[in-house]
Amino acid sequence: ETGVTQSPTHLIKTRGQQVTLRCSSQSGHNTVSWYQQALGQGPQFIFQYYREEENGRGNFPPRFSGLQFPNYSSELNVNALELDDSALYLCASSSGSVNTGELFFGEGSRLTVL
Amino acid sequence: SQQGEEDPQALSIQEGENATMNCSYKTSINNLQWYRQNSGRGLVHLILIRSNEREKHSGRLRVTLDTSKKSSSLLITASRAADTASYFCATDEYQAGTALIFGKGTTLSVSS
């Protein structure tokens, strides 16, 4: 148990819809990173939030957006869903603005886009 | 983009045998980490090795790092059925500073 919780655990959407995924970080952590993991692949970095500001972004289009709240929990929003957005979305918390150490992952939200 | 590439993609062994997985990466790094993922679940951190270290141990795990070859290996000794999982190496992209870049992983199957 890492203390990182994600919701919902599973959800099904149709193409064109919008989705919001939520993450509560581990106590004492001020950084949240989001990753997308397609079936059979490694996690791909979407973006990171540090103290409520975006602190790095991977190669994902602007329809992937995020937010971090004062309690350091975070949301990932995806607009105009496409079939290829079907994946496991992982949230990870850590401390500090630079990845020099361990990430603590939640169990993920599995999104299916039909 | 994916920085690390694990080899082999899949590995099947018997309980009690050793399992070795390799990881290669492309750019300079500050550290390299190994994570484990049980089927469809979150990743669990196993071990971190810094760029100025050559070898590190943690229980039945041994990690080596060769920065001249840009490669690392993870050895699991005396494997157990409970070690069945996917294993990923992850590196920090030196220039990016914030992202951990994961490889595609090695799927390990340990049969009893």
PDB file of C-alpha atoms in Angstrom:
ATOM      1  CA  GLU A   1       0.000   0.000   0.000  1.00  0.00           C
ATOM      2  CA  THR A   2       1.516   3.285  -1.115  1.00  0.00           C
ATOM      3  CA  GLY A   3      -1.121   5.644   0.254  1.00  0.00           C
ATOM      4  CA  VAL A   4      -1.884   6.916  -3.253  1.00  0.00           C
ATOM      5  CA  THR A   5      -5.514   6.421  -4.187  1.00  0.00           C
ATOM      6  CA  GLN A   6      -7.107   6.770  -7.605  1.00  0.00           C
ATOM      7  CA  SER A   7     -10.713   6.904  -8.700  1.00  0.00           C
ATOM      8  CA  PRO A   8     -12.560   5.532 -10.460  1.00  0.00           C
ATOM      9  CA  THR A   9     -10.857   2.162 -10.842  1.00  0.00           C
ATOM     10  CA  HIS A  10     -12.645   1.297 -14.072  1.00  0.00           C
ATOM     11  CA  LEU A  11     -14.741   3.305 -16.487  1.00  0.00           C
ATOM     12  CA  ILE A  12     -16.139   3.023 -19.980  1.00  0.00           C
ATOM     13  CA  LYS A  13     -16.666   6.014 -22.255  1.00  0.00           C
ATOM     14  CA  THR A  14     -17.559   6.523 -25.884  1.00  0.00           C
ATOM     15  CA  ARG A  15     -15.489   8.350 -28.464  1.00  0.00           C
ATOM     16  CA  GLY A  16     -15.823  12.119 -28.232  1.00  0.00           C
ATOM     17  CA  GLN A  17     -16.755  12.170 -24.564  1.00  0.00           C
ATOM     18  CA  GLN A  18     -14.739  13.734 -21.754  1.00  0.00           C
ATOM     19  CA  VAL A  19     -13.341  12.029 -18.663  1.00  0.00           C
ATOM     20  CA  THR A  20     -11.934  13.172 -15.316  1.00  0.00           C
ATOM     21  CA  LEU A  21      -9.669  10.929 -13.269  1.00  0.00           C
ATOM     22  CA  ARG A  22      -8.729  11.703  -9.677  1.00  0.00           C
ATOM     23  CA  CYS A  23      -5.710  11.039  -7.516  1.00  0.00           C
ATOM     24  CA  SER A  24      -4.954  11.594  -3.832  1.00  0.00           C
ATOM     25  CA  SER A  25      -1.261  11.749  -3.151  1.00  0.00           C
ATOM     26  CA  GLN A  26       0.592  10.185  -0.267  1.00  0.00           C
ATOM     27  CA  SER A  27       0.727  12.255   2.898  1.00  0.00           C
ATOM     28  CA  GLY A  28       3.672  14.643   2.836  1.00  0.00           C
ATOM     29  CA  HIS A  29       4.108  14.544  -0.949  1.00  0.00           C
ATOM     30  CA  ASN A  30       3.720  17.732  -2.978  1.00  0.00           C
ATOM     31  CA  THR A  31       4.298  16.342  -6.478  1.00  0.00           C
ATOM     32  CA  VAL A  32       1.966  14.288  -8.649  1.00  0.00           C
ATOM     33  CA  SER A  33       2.864  12.701 -11.974  1.00  0.00           C
ATOM     34  CA  TRP A  34       0.464  11.097 -14.426  1.00  0.00           C
ATOM     35  CA  TYR A  35       1.307   8.230 -16.739  1.00  0.00           C
ATOM     36  CA  GLN A  36      -0.595   6.423 -19.489  1.00  0.00           C
ATOM     37  CA  GLN A  37       0.046   2.711 -19.915  1.00  0.00           C
ATOM     38  CA  ALA A  38      -1.338   1.013 -22.999  1.00  0.00           C
ATOM     39  CA  LEU A  39      -1.716  -2.758 -22.953  1.00  0.00           C
ATOM     40  CA  GLY A  40       1.641  -4.494 -23.159  1.00  0.00           C
ATOM     41  CA  GLN A  41       3.610  -1.237 -22.972  1.00  0.00           C
ATOM     42  CA  GLY A  42       5.506   0.662 -20.326  1.00  0.00           C
ATOM     43  CA  PRO A  43       4.042   3.761 -18.683  1.00  0.00           C
ATOM     44  CA  GLN A  44       4.308   6.960 -20.764  1.00  0.00           C
ATOM     45  CA  PHE A  45       4.774  10.280 -18.965  1.00  0.00           C
ATOM     46  CA  ILE A  46       1.847  12.665 -19.459  1.00  0.00           C
ATOM     47  CA  PHE A  47       2.698  15.530 -17.104  1.00  0.00           C
ATOM     48  CA  GLN A  48       3.719  16.423 -13.587  1.00  0.00           C
ATOM     49  CA  TYR A  49       2.342  18.933 -11.085  1.00  0.00           C
ATOM     50  CA  TYR A  50       4.440  20.457  -8.326  1.00  0.00           C
ATOM     51  CA  ARG A  51       2.831  22.785  -5.801  1.00  0.00           C
ATOM     52  CA  GLU A  52      -0.197  23.342  -8.077  1.00  0.00           C
ATOM     53  CA  GLU A  53       1.862  24.254 -11.162  1.00  0.00           C
ATOM     54  CA  GLU A  54       2.569  22.092 -14.224  1.00  0.00           C
ATOM     55  CA  ASN A  55       6.223  21.099 -13.957  1.00  0.00           C
ATOM     56  CA  GLY A  56       6.915  19.126 -17.102  1.00  0.00           C
ATOM     57  CA  ARG A  57       4.891  17.574 -19.880  1.00  0.00           C
ATOM     58  CA  GLY A  58       5.330  14.588 -22.147  1.00  0.00           C
ATOM     59  CA  ASN A  59       4.334  14.206 -25.769  1.00  0.00           C
ATOM     60  CA  PHE A  60       0.569  14.369 -25.280  1.00  0.00           C
ATOM     61  CA  PRO A  61      -1.892  16.718 -27.045  1.00  0.00           C
ATOM     62  CA  PRO A  62      -3.549  19.668 -25.254  1.00  0.00           C
ATOM     63  CA  ARG A  63      -6.785  17.710 -24.821  1.00  0.00           C
ATOM     64  CA  PHE A  64      -4.934  16.058 -21.936  1.00  0.00           C
ATOM     65  CA  SER A  65      -5.015  18.581 -19.108  1.00  0.00           C
ATOM     66  CA  GLY A  66      -4.561  18.489 -15.389  1.00  0.00           C
ATOM     67  CA  LEU A  67      -4.958  20.268 -12.134  1.00  0.00           C
ATOM     68  CA  GLN A  68      -3.426  20.065  -8.693  1.00  0.00           C
ATOM     69  CA  PHE A  69      -5.250  21.309  -5.623  1.00  0.00           C
ATOM     70  CA  PRO A  70      -3.894  22.975  -2.453  1.00  0.00           C
ATOM     71  CA  ASN A  71      -4.021  19.610  -0.639  1.00  0.00           C
ATOM     72  CA  TYR A  72      -1.826  18.242  -3.515  1.00  0.00           C
ATOM     73  CA  SER A  73      -4.501  15.921  -4.852  1.00  0.00           C
ATOM     74  CA  SER A  74      -4.799  16.016  -8.626  1.00  0.00           C
ATOM     75  CA  GLU A  75      -7.113  15.525 -11.586  1.00  0.00           C
ATOM     76  CA  LEU A  76      -6.421  14.379 -15.121  1.00  0.00           C
ATOM     77  CA  ASN A  77      -8.922  15.508 -17.724  1.00  0.00           C
ATOM     78  CA  VAL A  78      -9.122  14.136 -21.234  1.00  0.00           C
ATOM     79  CA  ASN A  79     -11.404  15.800 -23.776  1.00  0.00           C
ATOM     80  CA  ALA A  80     -12.657  14.476 -27.105  1.00  0.00           C
ATOM     81  CA  LEU A  81     -11.799  10.880 -26.249  1.00  0.00           C
ATOM     82  CA  GLU A  82     -10.312   8.707 -28.974  1.00  0.00           C
ATOM     83  CA  LEU A  83     -10.173   4.919 -29.173  1.00  0.00           C
ATOM     84  CA  ASP A  84      -6.386   5.028 -28.591  1.00  0.00           C
ATOM     85  CA  ASP A  85      -6.961   6.697 -25.232  1.00  0.00           C
ATOM     86  CA  SER A  86      -7.999   3.301 -23.878  1.00  0.00           C
ATOM     87  CA  ALA A  87      -5.330   2.533 -21.290  1.00  0.00           C
ATOM     88  CA  LEU A  88      -4.441   2.260 -17.637  1.00  0.00           C
ATOM     89  CA  TYR A  89      -3.863   5.748 -16.205  1.00  0.00           C
ATOM     90  CA  LEU A  90      -1.434   5.801 -13.324  1.00  0.00           C
ATOM     91  CA  CYS A  91      -0.882   8.529 -10.807  1.00  0.00           C
ATOM     92  CA  ALA A  92       2.339   8.710  -8.802  1.00  0.00           C
ATOM     93  CA  SER A  93       3.279  10.970  -5.940  1.00  0.00           C
ATOM     94  CA  SER A  94       6.669  12.109  -4.729  1.00  0.00           C
ATOM     95  CA  SER A  95       8.415  15.033  -3.059  1.00  0.00           C
ATOM     96  CA  GLY A  96      10.270  17.824  -4.781  1.00  0.00           C
ATOM     97  CA  SER A  97      10.276  19.269  -8.275  1.00  0.00           C
ATOM     98  CA  VAL A  98      12.915  17.024  -9.795  1.00  0.00           C
ATOM     99  CA  ASN A  99      12.687  13.254 -10.085  1.00  0.00           C
ATOM    100  CA  THR A 100      15.665  12.131  -8.079  1.00  0.00           C
ATOM    101  CA  GLY A 101      13.935   9.380  -6.188  1.00  0.00           C
ATOM    102  CA  GLU A 102      11.196   6.861  -5.836  1.00  0.00           C
ATOM    103  CA  LEU A 103       7.696   7.335  -7.216  1.00  0.00           C
ATOM    104  CA  PHE A 104       4.745   5.987  -5.251  1.00  0.00           C
ATOM    105  CA  PHE A 105       2.044   4.729  -7.605  1.00  0.00           C
ATOM    106  CA  GLY A 106      -1.665   4.260  -7.176  1.00  0.00           C
ATOM    107  CA  GLU A 107      -3.456   1.203  -8.554  1.00  0.00           C
ATOM    108  CA  GLY A 108      -4.589   3.079 -11.643  1.00  0.00           C
ATOM    109  CA  SER A 109      -7.792   3.913 -13.462  1.00  0.00           C
ATOM    110  CA  ARG A 110      -8.567   1.664 -16.403  1.00  0.00           C
ATOM    111  CA  LEU A 111     -10.295   3.609 -19.154  1.00  0.00           C
ATOM    112  CA  THR A 112     -12.011   1.885 -22.053  1.00  0.00           C
ATOM    113  CA  VAL A 113     -13.138   4.044 -24.981  1.00  0.00           C
ATOM    114  CA  LEU A 114     -15.704   2.485 -27.297  1.00  0.00           C
TER     115      LEU A 114
ATOM    116  CA  SER B   1       9.324   8.533 -25.921  1.00  0.00           C
ATOM    117  CA  GLN B   2      10.792   5.475 -24.230  1.00  0.00           C
ATOM    118  CA  GLN B   3      14.293   5.717 -22.877  1.00  0.00           C
ATOM    119  CA  GLY B   4      14.849   2.248 -21.554  1.00  0.00           C
ATOM    120  CA  GLU B   5      14.500  -1.017 -23.402  1.00  0.00           C
ATOM    121  CA  GLU B   6      14.317  -4.226 -21.415  1.00  0.00           C
ATOM    122  CA  ASP B   7      15.570  -7.572 -22.607  1.00  0.00           C
ATOM    123  CA  PRO B   8      14.210 -10.205 -22.786  1.00  0.00           C
ATOM    124  CA  GLN B   9      10.570  -9.217 -23.346  1.00  0.00           C
ATOM    125  CA  ALA B  10       9.451 -12.415 -21.610  1.00  0.00           C
ATOM    126  CA  LEU B  11      11.189 -14.899 -19.326  1.00  0.00           C
ATOM    127  CA  SER B  12       9.903 -18.214 -17.971  1.00  0.00           C
ATOM    128  CA  ILE B  13      11.771 -20.049 -15.218  1.00  0.00           C
ATOM    129  CA  GLN B  14      11.239 -22.606 -12.454  1.00  0.00           C
ATOM    130  CA  GLU B  15      11.039 -21.750  -8.786  1.00  0.00           C
ATOM    131  CA  GLY B  16      14.491 -21.601  -7.242  1.00  0.00           C
ATOM    132  CA  GLU B  17      16.214 -20.474 -10.431  1.00  0.00           C
ATOM    133  CA  ASN B  18      17.726 -17.031 -10.915  1.00  0.00           C
ATOM    134  CA  ALA B  19      16.170 -14.475 -13.262  1.00  0.00           C
ATOM    135  CA  THR B  20      18.202 -11.832 -15.058  1.00  0.00           C
ATOM    136  CA  MET B  21      16.696  -8.882 -16.894  1.00  0.00           C
ATOM    137  CA  ASN B  22      18.597  -6.245 -18.801  1.00  0.00           C
ATOM    138  CA  CYS B  23      17.855  -2.627 -19.574  1.00  0.00           C
ATOM    139  CA  SER B  24      19.495  -0.279 -22.047  1.00  0.00           C
ATOM    140  CA  TYR B  25      18.976   3.473 -22.215  1.00  0.00           C
ATOM    141  CA  LYS B  26      19.973   6.296 -24.520  1.00  0.00           C
ATOM    142  CA  THR B  27      20.971   9.487 -22.725  1.00  0.00           C
ATOM    143  CA  SER B  28      22.907  10.529 -19.628  1.00  0.00           C
ATOM    144  CA  ILE B  29      21.112   9.800 -16.385  1.00  0.00           C
ATOM    145  CA  ASN B  30      21.244  10.764 -12.719  1.00  0.00           C
ATOM    146  CA  ASN B  31      19.785   7.480 -11.545  1.00  0.00           C
ATOM    147  CA  LEU B  32      18.075   4.315 -12.762  1.00  0.00           C
ATOM    148  CA  GLN B  33      15.225   2.590 -10.999  1.00  0.00           C
ATOM    149  CA  TRP B  34      13.519  -0.772 -11.286  1.00  0.00           C
ATOM    150  CA  TYR B  35       9.790  -1.223 -10.704  1.00  0.00           C
ATOM    151  CA  ARG B  36       7.553  -4.247 -10.531  1.00  0.00           C
ATOM    152  CA  GLN B  37       3.934  -4.477 -11.716  1.00  0.00           C
ATOM    153  CA  ASN B  38       1.544  -7.289 -10.939  1.00  0.00           C
ATOM    154  CA  SER B  39      -0.976  -7.826 -13.702  1.00  0.00           C
ATOM    155  CA  GLY B  40      -2.920  -4.652 -14.425  1.00  0.00           C
ATOM    156  CA  ARG B  41      -2.058  -3.007 -11.126  1.00  0.00           C
ATOM    157  CA  GLY B  42       0.108  -0.135  -9.934  1.00  0.00           C
ATOM    158  CA  LEU B  43       3.891  -0.134 -10.042  1.00  0.00           C
ATOM    159  CA  VAL B  44       5.961  -0.853  -6.968  1.00  0.00           C
ATOM    160  CA  HIS B  45       9.451   0.554  -6.543  1.00  0.00           C
ATOM    161  CA  LEU B  46      12.145  -2.107  -6.091  1.00  0.00           C
ATOM    162  CA  ILE B  47      15.515  -0.385  -6.111  1.00  0.00           C
ATOM    163  CA  LEU B  48      17.308   2.793  -7.219  1.00  0.00           C
ATOM    164  CA  ILE B  49      20.921   2.967  -8.339  1.00  0.00           C
ATOM    165  CA  ARG B  50      22.700   6.276  -8.847  1.00  0.00           C
ATOM    166  CA  SER B  51      24.928   7.024 -11.806  1.00  0.00           C
ATOM    167  CA  ASN B  52      28.063   6.921  -9.611  1.00  0.00           C
ATOM    168  CA  GLU B  53      27.214   3.447  -8.271  1.00  0.00           C
ATOM    169  CA  ARG B  54      28.064   0.196 -10.036  1.00  0.00           C
ATOM    170  CA  GLU B  55      26.168  -2.377  -7.994  1.00  0.00           C
ATOM    171  CA  LYS B  56      23.456  -2.432  -5.368  1.00  0.00           C
ATOM    172  CA  HIS B  57      21.738  -5.172  -3.380  1.00  0.00           C
ATOM    173  CA  SER B  58      18.356  -5.397  -1.706  1.00  0.00           C
ATOM    174  CA  GLY B  59      17.327  -8.782  -0.314  1.00  0.00           C
ATOM    175  CA  ARG B  60      17.205 -11.198  -3.269  1.00  0.00           C
ATOM    176  CA  LEU B  61      17.693  -8.368  -5.762  1.00  0.00           C
ATOM    177  CA  ARG B  62      20.994  -7.308  -7.273  1.00  0.00           C
ATOM    178  CA  VAL B  63      21.234  -4.406  -9.683  1.00  0.00           C
ATOM    179  CA  THR B  64      24.246  -3.402 -11.725  1.00  0.00           C
ATOM    180  CA  LEU B  65      24.788  -0.242 -13.735  1.00  0.00           C
ATOM    181  CA  ASP B  66      27.306   0.328 -16.518  1.00  0.00           C
ATOM    182  CA  THR B  67      27.101   3.970 -17.578  1.00  0.00           C
ATOM    183  CA  SER B  68      29.728   3.501 -20.302  1.00  0.00           C
ATOM    184  CA  LYS B  69      27.460   0.967 -22.005  1.00  0.00           C
ATOM    185  CA  LYS B  70      24.252   2.724 -20.888  1.00  0.00           C
ATOM    186  CA  SER B  71      22.906  -0.515 -19.496  1.00  0.00           C
ATOM    187  CA  SER B  72      21.673  -2.067 -16.273  1.00  0.00           C
ATOM    188  CA  SER B  73      20.734  -5.543 -15.145  1.00  0.00           C
ATOM    189  CA  LEU B  74      18.369  -6.810 -12.473  1.00  0.00           C
ATOM    190  CA  LEU B  75      19.060 -10.214 -10.964  1.00  0.00           C
ATOM    191  CA  ILE B  76      16.451 -11.947  -8.821  1.00  0.00           C
ATOM    192  CA  THR B  77      17.960 -14.900  -6.999  1.00  0.00           C
ATOM    193  CA  ALA B  78      16.086 -18.018  -5.859  1.00  0.00           C
ATOM    194  CA  SER B  79      12.889 -17.004  -7.674  1.00  0.00           C
ATOM    195  CA  ARG B  80       9.484 -17.730  -6.191  1.00  0.00           C
ATOM    196  CA  ALA B  81       6.079 -18.063  -7.843  1.00  0.00           C
ATOM    197  CA  ALA B  82       5.180 -14.748  -6.160  1.00  0.00           C
ATOM    198  CA  ASP B  83       7.879 -13.025  -8.255  1.00  0.00           C
ATOM    199  CA  THR B  84       5.676 -13.518 -11.330  1.00  0.00           C
ATOM    200  CA  ALA B  85       5.117  -9.969 -12.624  1.00  0.00           C
ATOM    201  CA  SER B  86       6.319  -7.411 -15.168  1.00  0.00           C
ATOM    202  CA  TYR B  87       9.542  -5.572 -14.390  1.00  0.00           C
ATOM    203  CA  PHE B  88      10.366  -2.122 -15.724  1.00  0.00           C
ATOM    204  CA  CYS B  89      13.478  -0.021 -15.654  1.00  0.00           C
ATOM    205  CA  ALA B  90      13.029   3.738 -15.431  1.00  0.00           C
ATOM    206  CA  THR B  91      15.499   6.548 -15.941  1.00  0.00           C
ATOM    207  CA  ASP B  92      15.356  10.277 -15.400  1.00  0.00           C
ATOM    208  CA  GLU B  93      15.883  12.153 -18.657  1.00  0.00           C
ATOM    209  CA  TYR B  94      18.836  14.369 -17.797  1.00  0.00           C
ATOM    210  CA  GLN B  95      17.591  17.332 -19.766  1.00  0.00           C
ATOM    211  CA  ALA B  96      13.933  17.094 -18.836  1.00  0.00           C
ATOM    212  CA  GLY B  97      14.483  16.936 -15.103  1.00  0.00           C
ATOM    213  CA  THR B  98      10.965  15.952 -14.135  1.00  0.00           C
ATOM    214  CA  ALA B  99       9.975  12.822 -16.031  1.00  0.00           C
ATOM    215  CA  LEU B 100      10.769   9.206 -15.291  1.00  0.00           C
ATOM    216  CA  ILE B 101      11.018   7.360 -18.587  1.00  0.00           C
ATOM    217  CA  PHE B 102      10.014   3.705 -18.538  1.00  0.00           C
ATOM    218  CA  GLY B 103      10.928   0.875 -20.847  1.00  0.00           C
ATOM    219  CA  LYS B 104       8.464  -1.681 -22.215  1.00  0.00           C
ATOM    220  CA  GLY B 105       9.222  -4.165 -19.486  1.00  0.00           C
ATOM    221  CA  THR B 106      10.128  -7.815 -19.037  1.00  0.00           C
ATOM    222  CA  THR B 107       7.333 -10.238 -18.160  1.00  0.00           C
ATOM    223  CA  LEU B 108       8.624 -12.837 -15.735  1.00  0.00           C
ATOM    224  CA  SER B 109       6.763 -16.081 -15.148  1.00  0.00           C
ATOM    225  CA  VAL B 110       7.941 -18.333 -12.324  1.00  0.00           C
ATOM    226  CA  SER B 111       6.373 -21.770 -12.188  1.00  0.00           C
ATOM    227  CA  SER B 112       6.340 -24.056  -9.171  1.00  0.00           C
TER     228      SER B 112
END
